[in-house]
CSV table of C-alpha atoms in Angstrom, one decimal:
chain,number,residue,atom,x,y,z
A,872,MET,CA,38.2,19.2,18.6
A,873,LYS,CA,34.6,18.7,19.8
A,874,LEU,CA,33.3,21.5,17.6
A,875,GLU,CA,35.1,20.0,14.5
A,876,SER,CA,33.6,16.6,15.4
A,877,LEU,CA,30.1,18.2,15.6
A,878,ARG,CA,30.6,19.8,12.3
A,879,GLN,CA,31.6,16.5,10.7
A,880,ASP,CA,28.6,14.8,12.2
A,881,ILE,CA,26.2,17.5,10.9
A,882,ALA,CA,27.8,17.3,7.5
A,883,ALA,CA,27.5,13.5,7.4
A,884,SER,CA,23.8,13.8,8.5
A,885,ILE,CA,23.0,16.3,5.8
A,886,THR,CA,24.6,14.0,3.2
A,887,ALA,CA,22.8,10.9,4.6
A,888,ASN,CA,19.4,12.6,4.5
A,889,ARG,CA,19.7,14.7,1.3
A,890,PRO,CA,17.9,12.2,-1.0
A,891,PHE,CA,15.0,11.9,1.4
A,892,VAL,CA,14.8,15.6,2.1
A,893,THR,CA,14.9,16.4,-1.6
A,894,VAL,CA,12.0,14.0,-2.4
A,895,ALA,CA,9.9,15.4,0.6
A,896,ALA,CA,10.6,19.0,-0.4
A,897,LEU,CA,9.5,18.3,-4.0
A,898,TYR,CA,6.2,16.9,-2.6
A,899,TRP,CA,5.7,19.9,-0.3
A,900,LEU,CA,6.4,22.4,-3.0
A,901,THR,CA,4.1,20.7,-5.4
A,902,ILE,CA,1.3,20.7,-2.9
A,903,LEU,CA,2.0,24.4,-2.2
A,904,ALA,CA,1.8,25.3,-5.9
A,905,VAL,CA,-1.4,23.4,-6.4
A,906,PHE,CA,-3.0,25.0,-3.4
A,907,LEU,CA,-2.0,28.5,-4.5
A,908,TRP,CA,-3.4,27.7,-8.0
A,909,LYS,CA,-6.7,26.6,-6.5
A,910,GLY,CA,-6.8,29.4,-4.0
A,911,LEU,CA,-7.0,27.0,-1.0
A,912,PRO,CA,-5.6,27.6,2.5
A,913,PHE,CA,-2.4,25.7,3.0
A,914,PHE,CA,-0.2,26.9,5.9
A,915,ARG,CA,-1.9,26.3,9.3
A,916,PRO,CA,0.6,26.9,12.1
A,917,SER,CA,-1.4,24.8,14.6
A,918,ALA,CA,-0.8,21.7,12.5
A,919,TYR,CA,2.9,22.2,12.5
A,920,LEU,CA,3.0,22.9,16.2
A,921,SER,CA,1.0,19.8,16.9
A,922,ASN,CA,3.5,17.7,14.9
A,923,VAL,CA,6.4,19.2,16.8
A,924,PHE,CA,4.7,18.2,20.1
A,925,LEU,CA,4.0,14.7,18.9
A,926,TYR,CA,7.6,14.1,17.9
A,927,ILE,CA,8.9,15.4,21.2
A,928,ALA,CA,6.4,13.2,23.0
A,929,ALA,CA,7.6,10.3,20.9
A,930,PHE,CA,11.2,10.8,21.9
A,931,ILE,CA,10.3,11.1,25.5
A,932,GLY,CA,8.1,8.0,25.2
A,933,VAL,CA,11.1,6.0,23.8
A,934,ALA,CA,13.9,7.4,25.9
A,935,GLY,CA,12.1,7.8,29.2
A,936,PRO,CA,11.0,4.2,29.8
A,937,ALA,CA,14.4,2.9,28.6
A,938,PHE,CA,16.3,5.1,31.0
A,939,VAL,CA,14.0,4.4,33.9
A,940,TYR,CA,14.4,0.7,33.3
A,941,ARG,CA,18.2,0.9,33.3
A,942,LEU,CA,18.1,3.2,36.3
A,943,LEU,CA,16.1,0.7,38.4
A,944,LYS,CA,18.1,-2.2,37.2
A,945,GLU,CA,21.6,-0.9,37.9
A,946,ARG,CA,20.8,1.5,40.8
A,947,PRO,CA,23.8,3.8,40.3
A,948,GLU,CA,25.2,6.0,43.0
A,949,SER,CA,24.9,9.2,40.9
A,950,PRO,CA,21.8,9.4,38.6
A,951,PHE,CA,23.3,12.4,36.9
A,952,ALA,CA,26.5,10.6,36.1
A,953,PHE,CA,24.4,7.6,34.9
A,954,VAL,CA,22.5,9.9,32.5
A,955,ARG,CA,25.8,11.0,31.0
A,956,HIS,CA,26.9,7.4,30.8
A,957,CYS,CA,23.7,6.4,29.0
A,958,VAL,CA,23.9,9.3,26.6
A,959,THR,CA,27.4,8.2,25.6
A,960,ALA,CA,26.8,4.4,25.6
A,961,TRP,CA,23.6,4.7,23.5
A,962,LYS,CA,25.2,7.3,21.1
A,963,VAL,CA,22.3,9.6,21.7
A,964,ARG,CA,24.1,12.6,20.4
A,965,GLU,CA,25.2,10.9,17.2
A,966,ARG,CA,21.8,9.4,16.6
A,967,LEU,CA,19.9,12.6,17.2
A,968,ILE,CA,22.1,14.5,14.8
A,969,LEU,CA,21.5,11.8,12.2
A,970,ALA,CA,17.8,11.8,12.8
A,971,ALA,CA,17.4,15.6,13.0
A,972,PRO,CA,17.1,16.4,9.2
A,973,ALA,CA,14.6,13.6,8.7
A,974,VAL,CA,12.4,14.5,11.7
A,975,LEU,CA,12.4,18.2,10.8
A,976,THR,CA,11.4,17.3,7.3
A,977,LEU,CA,8.6,15.1,8.6
A,978,ILE,CA,7.4,17.9,10.9
A,979,VAL,CA,6.8,20.0,7.7
A,980,PHE,CA,5.8,17.1,5.5
A,981,LEU,CA,2.8,15.5,7.3
A,982,PRO,CA,0.7,18.7,7.7
A,983,ALA,CA,1.0,19.2,3.9
A,984,PHE,CA,-0.4,15.8,3.4
A,985,SER,CA,-3.2,16.4,5.8
A,986,ALA,CA,-4.1,19.7,4.0
A,987,LEU,CA,-4.3,17.8,0.7
A,988,LYS,CA,-6.3,15.0,2.2
A,989,SER,CA,-8.8,17.4,3.6
A,990,ALA,CA,-9.1,19.1,0.2
A,991,ILE,CA,-9.6,16.0,-2.0
A,992,PRO,CA,-13.3,16.9,-2.8
A,993,ALA,CA,-12.0,20.1,-4.3
A,994,PHE,CA,-10.0,18.1,-6.8
A,995,SER,CA,-12.2,15.0,-7.3
A,996,PRO,CA,-15.7,14.6,-5.8
A,997,PHE,CA,-16.3,11.3,-4.0
A,998,SER,CA,-17.7,8.9,-6.6
A,999,PHE,CA,-15.8,5.5,-6.6
A,1000,ASP,CA,-17.5,3.8,-3.6
A,1001,PRO,CA,-20.0,1.9,-5.7
A,1002,GLN,CA,-17.3,0.4,-7.9
A,1003,PHE,CA,-15.2,-0.6,-4.8
A,1004,ILE,CA,-18.3,-2.3,-3.2
A,1005,ALA,CA,-18.8,-4.2,-6.5
A,1006,LEU,CA,-15.1,-5.2,-6.7
A,1007,ASP,CA,-15.1,-6.3,-3.0
A,1008,ARG,CA,-18.2,-8.5,-3.7
A,1009,ALA,CA,-16.7,-9.9,-6.9
A,1010,ILE,CA,-13.5,-10.9,-5.1
A,1011,HIS,CA,-15.0,-12.3,-1.9
A,1012,GLY,CA,-18.4,-13.4,-3.0
A,1013,THR,CA,-20.0,-11.0,-0.5
A,1014,ASP,CA,-19.1,-7.9,1.4
A,1015,PRO,CA,-15.8,-8.6,3.2
A,1016,TRP,CA,-17.1,-7.3,6.6
A,1017,ARG,CA,-19.8,-10.0,6.4
A,1018,LEU,CA,-17.1,-12.6,5.6
A,1019,ILE,CA,-15.0,-11.9,8.7
A,1020,HIS,CA,-18.0,-11.0,11.0
A,1021,PRO,CA,-18.3,-14.6,12.4
A,1022,LEU,CA,-14.7,-14.4,13.5
A,1023,VAL,CA,-14.5,-10.8,14.9
A,1024,GLY,CA,-18.1,-9.8,15.4
A,1025,TYR,CA,-18.0,-9.9,19.2
A,1026,PRO,CA,-17.8,-6.6,21.2
A,1027,PHE,CA,-14.6,-7.5,23.0
A,1028,VAL,CA,-12.9,-8.6,19.8
A,1029,SER,CA,-14.1,-5.4,18.2
A,1030,PHE,CA,-12.6,-3.5,21.1
A,1031,LEU,CA,-9.2,-5.2,20.7
A,1032,LEU,CA,-9.2,-4.5,16.9
A,1033,ASN,CA,-10.2,-0.9,17.6
A,1034,GLY,CA,-7.2,-0.5,19.9
A,1035,ALA,CA,-4.8,-2.1,17.5
A,1036,TYR,CA,-6.1,0.1,14.6
A,1037,HIS,CA,-5.5,3.3,16.6
A,1038,LEU,CA,-2.1,2.2,17.9
A,1039,TRP,CA,-1.1,2.6,14.3
A,1040,ILE,CA,-0.3,6.2,15.0
A,1041,LEU,CA,2.7,5.1,17.0
A,1042,LEU,CA,4.3,4.0,13.7
A,1043,LEU,CA,4.2,7.6,12.4
A,1044,TYR,CA,5.9,9.1,15.4
A,1045,ILE,CA,7.8,6.5,17.5
A,1046,GLY,CA,8.4,4.2,14.5
A,1047,ALA,CA,9.6,7.0,12.1
A,1048,LEU,CA,11.8,8.5,14.9
A,1049,LEU,CA,13.5,5.1,15.6
A,1050,VAL,CA,14.1,4.5,11.9
A,1051,ALA,CA,15.6,8.0,11.4
A,1052,GLY,CA,18.1,7.6,14.2
A,1053,TRP,CA,18.5,4.0,15.2
A,1054,VAL,CA,18.4,1.8,12.1
A,1055,GLU,CA,22.1,0.7,11.7
A,1056,ARG,CA,22.1,-0.1,8.0
A,1057,PRO,CA,22.3,3.2,6.0
A,1058,GLU,CA,21.0,1.8,2.8
A,1059,VAL,CA,17.9,0.2,4.5
A,1060,ARG,CA,17.3,3.4,6.5
A,1061,LEU,CA,17.4,5.6,3.3
A,1062,GLN,CA,15.3,3.1,1.3
A,1063,PHE,CA,12.6,3.3,4.1
A,1064,LEU,CA,12.6,7.0,4.4
A,1065,ILE,CA,12.3,7.7,0.7
A,1066,SER,CA,9.6,5.0,0.4
A,1067,TYR,CA,7.8,6.5,3.3
A,1068,VAL,CA,7.5,9.9,1.6
A,1069,LEU,CA,6.5,8.3,-1.7
A,1070,CYS,CA,3.8,6.2,-0.1
A,1071,TRP,CA,2.2,9.4,1.3
A,1072,ALA,CA,2.7,11.2,-2.1
A,1073,LEU,CA,1.7,8.4,-4.5
A,1074,VAL,CA,-0.7,6.2,-2.5
A,1075,GLY,CA,-2.1,8.7,0.0
A,1076,SER,CA,-2.3,11.7,-2.3
A,1077,LEU,CA,-2.3,10.9,-6.1
A,1078,ALA,CA,-4.2,7.6,-5.9
A,1079,ALA,CA,-6.6,9.0,-3.3
A,1080,ILE,CA,-7.5,11.9,-5.6
A,1081,GLY,CA,-7.7,9.6,-8.6
A,1082,PHE,CA,-10.0,7.1,-6.8
A,1083,SER,CA,-11.8,9.5,-4.5
A,1084,SER,CA,-14.0,7.5,-2.1
A,1085,VAL,CA,-15.3,7.8,1.5
A,1086,GLY,CA,-15.4,4.2,2.8
A,1087,PRO,CA,-18.2,2.1,4.4
A,1088,CYS,CA,-18.6,4.1,7.6
A,1089,PHE,CA,-19.4,7.3,5.6
A,1090,TYR,CA,-21.2,5.7,2.7
A,1091,ASP,CA,-24.7,6.2,4.0
A,1092,ASP,CA,-24.0,9.9,4.8
A,1093,PHE,CA,-22.5,10.8,1.4
A,1094,TYR,CA,-24.6,8.5,-0.8
A,1095,GLY,CA,-28.0,8.6,1.0
A,1096,SER,CA,-28.0,4.8,1.3
A,1097,ASP,CA,-28.4,2.4,4.2
A,1098,TYR,CA,-26.3,-0.3,2.6
A,1099,PHE,CA,-23.8,-0.4,5.5
A,1100,SER,CA,-26.4,0.1,8.2
A,1101,PRO,CA,-26.1,-3.5,9.5
A,1102,LEU,CA,-22.3,-3.1,10.1
A,1103,MET,CA,-22.6,0.4,11.7
A,1104,ASN,CA,-25.6,-0.7,13.8
A,1105,TYR,CA,-23.5,-3.6,15.1
A,1106,LEU,CA,-20.6,-1.3,16.0
A,1107,ALA,CA,-23.0,1.1,17.8
A,1108,ASP,CA,-24.3,-1.9,19.8
A,1109,ALA,CA,-20.8,-3.1,20.6
A,1110,ASP,CA,-19.8,0.4,21.6
A,1111,ARG,CA,-22.4,0.2,24.4
A,1112,VAL,CA,-20.6,-2.9,25.8
A,1113,TYR,CA,-16.9,-1.9,25.1
A,1114,PRO,CA,-16.1,1.7,24.0
A,1115,LEU,CA,-15.0,1.9,20.4
A,1116,ALA,CA,-13.0,5.1,19.8
A,1117,ALA,CA,-13.4,4.5,16.0
A,1118,LEU,CA,-17.0,5.7,16.2
A,1119,ASP,CA,-16.0,9.0,17.9
A,1120,VAL,CA,-13.2,9.5,15.4
A,1121,GLN,CA,-15.5,8.8,12.5
A,1122,GLN,CA,-18.1,11.3,13.8
A,1123,GLN,CA,-15.4,13.9,14.3
A,1124,LEU,CA,-14.1,13.4,10.7
A,1125,LEU,CA,-17.6,13.8,9.5
A,1126,GLU,CA,-18.0,17.1,11.4
A,1127,TRP,CA,-14.6,18.4,10.2
A,1128,ALA,CA,-15.6,17.6,6.6
A,1129,ALA,CA,-18.9,19.5,7.0
A,1130,LEU,CA,-16.9,22.5,8.3
A,1131,GLY,CA,-14.2,22.3,5.7
A,1132,SER,CA,-11.6,22.0,8.5
A,1133,HIS,CA,-8.1,21.2,7.2
A,1134,GLY,CA,-6.0,20.4,10.3
A,1135,LEU,CA,-3.5,17.7,11.0
A,1136,GLY,CA,-5.1,14.2,10.8
A,1137,ARG,CA,-8.3,15.5,9.2
A,1138,GLY,CA,-9.9,14.6,5.9
A,1139,ILE,CA,-11.9,11.7,4.6
A,1140,THR,CA,-10.5,9.2,2.0
A,1141,ALA,CA,-10.7,5.4,1.6
A,1142,MET,CA,-8.9,4.2,-1.4
A,1143,PRO,CA,-6.1,3.3,-0.9
A,1144,SER,CA,-5.6,2.8,2.8
A,1145,MET,CA,-2.7,4.7,4.3
A,1146,HIS,CA,-3.1,2.6,7.4
A,1147,LEU,CA,-2.2,-0.5,5.4
A,1148,SER,CA,0.4,1.3,3.3
A,1149,ILE,CA,2.4,2.4,6.3
A,1150,ALA,CA,1.9,-0.8,8.2
A,1151,CYS,CA,3.1,-2.8,5.1
A,1152,LEU,CA,6.1,-0.5,4.8
A,1153,PHE,CA,7.1,-1.2,8.5
A,1154,ALA,CA,6.5,-4.9,8.0
A,1155,VAL,CA,8.9,-4.9,5.0
A,1156,LEU,CA,11.4,-3.0,7.1
A,1157,GLY,CA,10.9,-5.5,9.9
A,1158,TRP,CA,12.0,-8.4,7.7
A,1159,ARG,CA,15.1,-6.5,6.8
A,1160,ILE,CA,16.0,-6.1,10.5
A,1161,SER,CA,15.2,-9.6,11.9
A,1162,VAL,CA,12.7,-12.5,11.7
A,1163,GLY,CA,11.2,-11.4,15.0
A,1164,TRP,CA,10.5,-7.9,13.9
A,1165,GLY,CA,9.3,-9.2,10.5
A,1166,VAL,CA,6.8,-11.6,12.1
A,1167,GLY,CA,5.5,-9.1,14.7
A,1168,LEU,CA,5.0,-6.2,12.2
A,1169,THR,CA,3.4,-8.5,9.6
A,1170,ALA,CA,1.0,-9.7,12.3
A,1171,PHE,CA,0.2,-6.1,13.1
A,1172,MET,CA,-0.4,-5.3,9.4
A,1173,ILE,CA,-2.9,-8.2,9.3
A,1174,LEU,CA,-4.7,-6.8,12.4
A,1175,ILE,CA,-4.8,-3.4,10.7
A,1176,LEU,CA,-6.4,-5.0,7.6
A,1177,LEU,CA,-9.0,-6.8,9.6
A,1178,GLY,CA,-9.7,-3.7,11.7
A,1179,SER,CA,-10.0,-1.4,8.6
A,1180,VAL,CA,-12.8,-3.6,7.2
A,1181,HIS,CA,-14.5,-4.5,10.5
A,1182,LEU,CA,-14.6,-0.9,11.8
A,1183,GLY,CA,-16.0,0.4,8.5
A,1184,TYR,CA,-13.1,2.6,7.6
A,1185,HIS,CA,-12.2,0.8,4.4
A,1186,TYR,CA,-13.2,-1.6,1.7
A,1187,ALA,CA,-10.9,-4.7,1.6
A,1188,VAL,CA,-9.7,-3.6,-1.8
A,1189,ASP,CA,-8.4,-0.4,-0.3
A,1190,GLY,CA,-6.0,-2.4,1.8
A,1191,TYR,CA,-5.0,-4.8,-1.0
A,1192,ALA,CA,-4.2,-1.9,-3.3
A,1193,ALA,CA,-2.2,-0.1,-0.6
A,1194,ILE,CA,-0.1,-3.3,0.1
A,1195,ILE,CA,0.6,-3.9,-3.6
A,1196,ALA,CA,1.5,-0.3,-4.2
A,1197,THR,CA,3.7,0.0,-1.2
A,1198,ALA,CA,5.6,-3.2,-2.1
A,1199,ALA,CA,6.2,-1.8,-5.6
A,1200,ILE,CA,7.4,1.5,-4.2
A,1201,TRP,CA,9.9,-0.2,-1.8
A,1202,GLN,CA,11.3,-2.3,-4.7
A,1203,GLY,CA,11.4,0.7,-7.0
A,1204,VAL,CA,13.3,2.9,-4.5
A,1205,GLY,CA,15.7,0.0,-3.8
A,1206,TRP,CA,16.5,-0.4,-7.4
A,1207,CYS,CA,17.1,3.4,-7.8
A,1208,LEU,CA,19.4,3.5,-4.8
A,1209,ARG,CA,21.4,0.5,-6.1
A,1210,PHE,CA,21.6,2.1,-9.5
A,1211,SER,CA,22.8,5.4,-8.0
A,1212,GLU,CA,25.3,3.6,-5.8
A,1213,ARG,CA,26.8,1.7,-8.8
A,1214,ARG,CA,27.1,5.0,-10.7
A,1215,SER,CA,28.8,6.6,-7.6
A,1216,GLU,CA,31.3,3.7,-7.4
A,1217,ARG,CA,32.2,4.0,-11.1
A,1218,HIS,CA,32.6,7.8,-10.6
A,1219,GLY,CA,34.7,7.2,-7.5
A,1220,ARG,CA,37.1,4.9,-9.3
A,1221,ARG,CA,37.5,7.4,-12.2
A,1222,THR,CA,38.0,10.5,-10.1
A,1223,GLY,CA,39.4,9.1,-6.9
A,1224,ALA,CA,36.4,10.6,-5.0
A,1225,PRO,CA,34.9,8.6,-2.0
A,1226,LEU,CA,32.8,5.7,-3.1
A,1227,GLY,CA,29.8,6.8,-0.9
A,1228,PRO,CA,28.7,9.3,1.7
A,1229,ALA,CA,29.4,8.8,5.4
A,1230,LEU,CA,25.8,7.8,6.3
A,1231,ALA,CA,26.1,6.8,10.0
A,1232,ARG,CA,28.5,5.4,12.4
């Protein structure tokens, strides 16, 4: 009976994740074909192993503190029996089965994106930065970093923005893991996962190649200009008061670019901002879950926008473009899923087939 139940759960999980896995697989195969055509290195085992480790760490980071908190609160006589109770009460088995195809897909998917990001200059040399500087100035009347500098141009504030900006990586691992297994509404879960892949594919890949740019922090290095020296000099001074990891990351990215290194998380690109795209996507999801999540994740998105400009990673228009594109992707995916569901319902009435897949309990 248990084996039959497990088979049913796995079959339901495969059905629930099939549209997302299909879209991600098409992206992966497209990147593979392009890299083979260009004769570029694509498969790097270390990137995939790193991704496996990060998702395992994410699960431990979520489950560990939750279990310890309940353990200290309830102080059961048998910790081992309490573990079994938590696994059953929290439906850990069912949720992990539901999440497994999505997480396995993302383990393979994200290194492919990183490989493409690192290879952008091979497809489109960096050239759009002057246009984005001009567009930023046309919209704001000056460089956006100068506009917000009176508000955030203090070493401690820079330190806080730096911390928030780099906490964004938690969205990729803890956030994606929770969505894959713990979002209760199947249609919202699927809309998020498909939108997530399309944001990386359309915003982070296609648009990044089409509008190839390096961003303010690398502008002087790639264009032989000192235009952003005042900003970078301020950040260097602030770093001596409160450490700014952004400067170390930027230096490492510059060294990787010089070496042509194509590992996980490497590569330089500014327009559009994937930090803003993913933060926006989670903010949209937050509003579909509750007001509290919506407010919190929207506030986080605003911090990411401020940090992306203040820390020199992006032009303001990089963030604006990412937010607009992400909202359009979310709406487009939602429309497609609703259209598909209506067709399935009509088909179900005609054939007597089930009206929809068993997505999750």
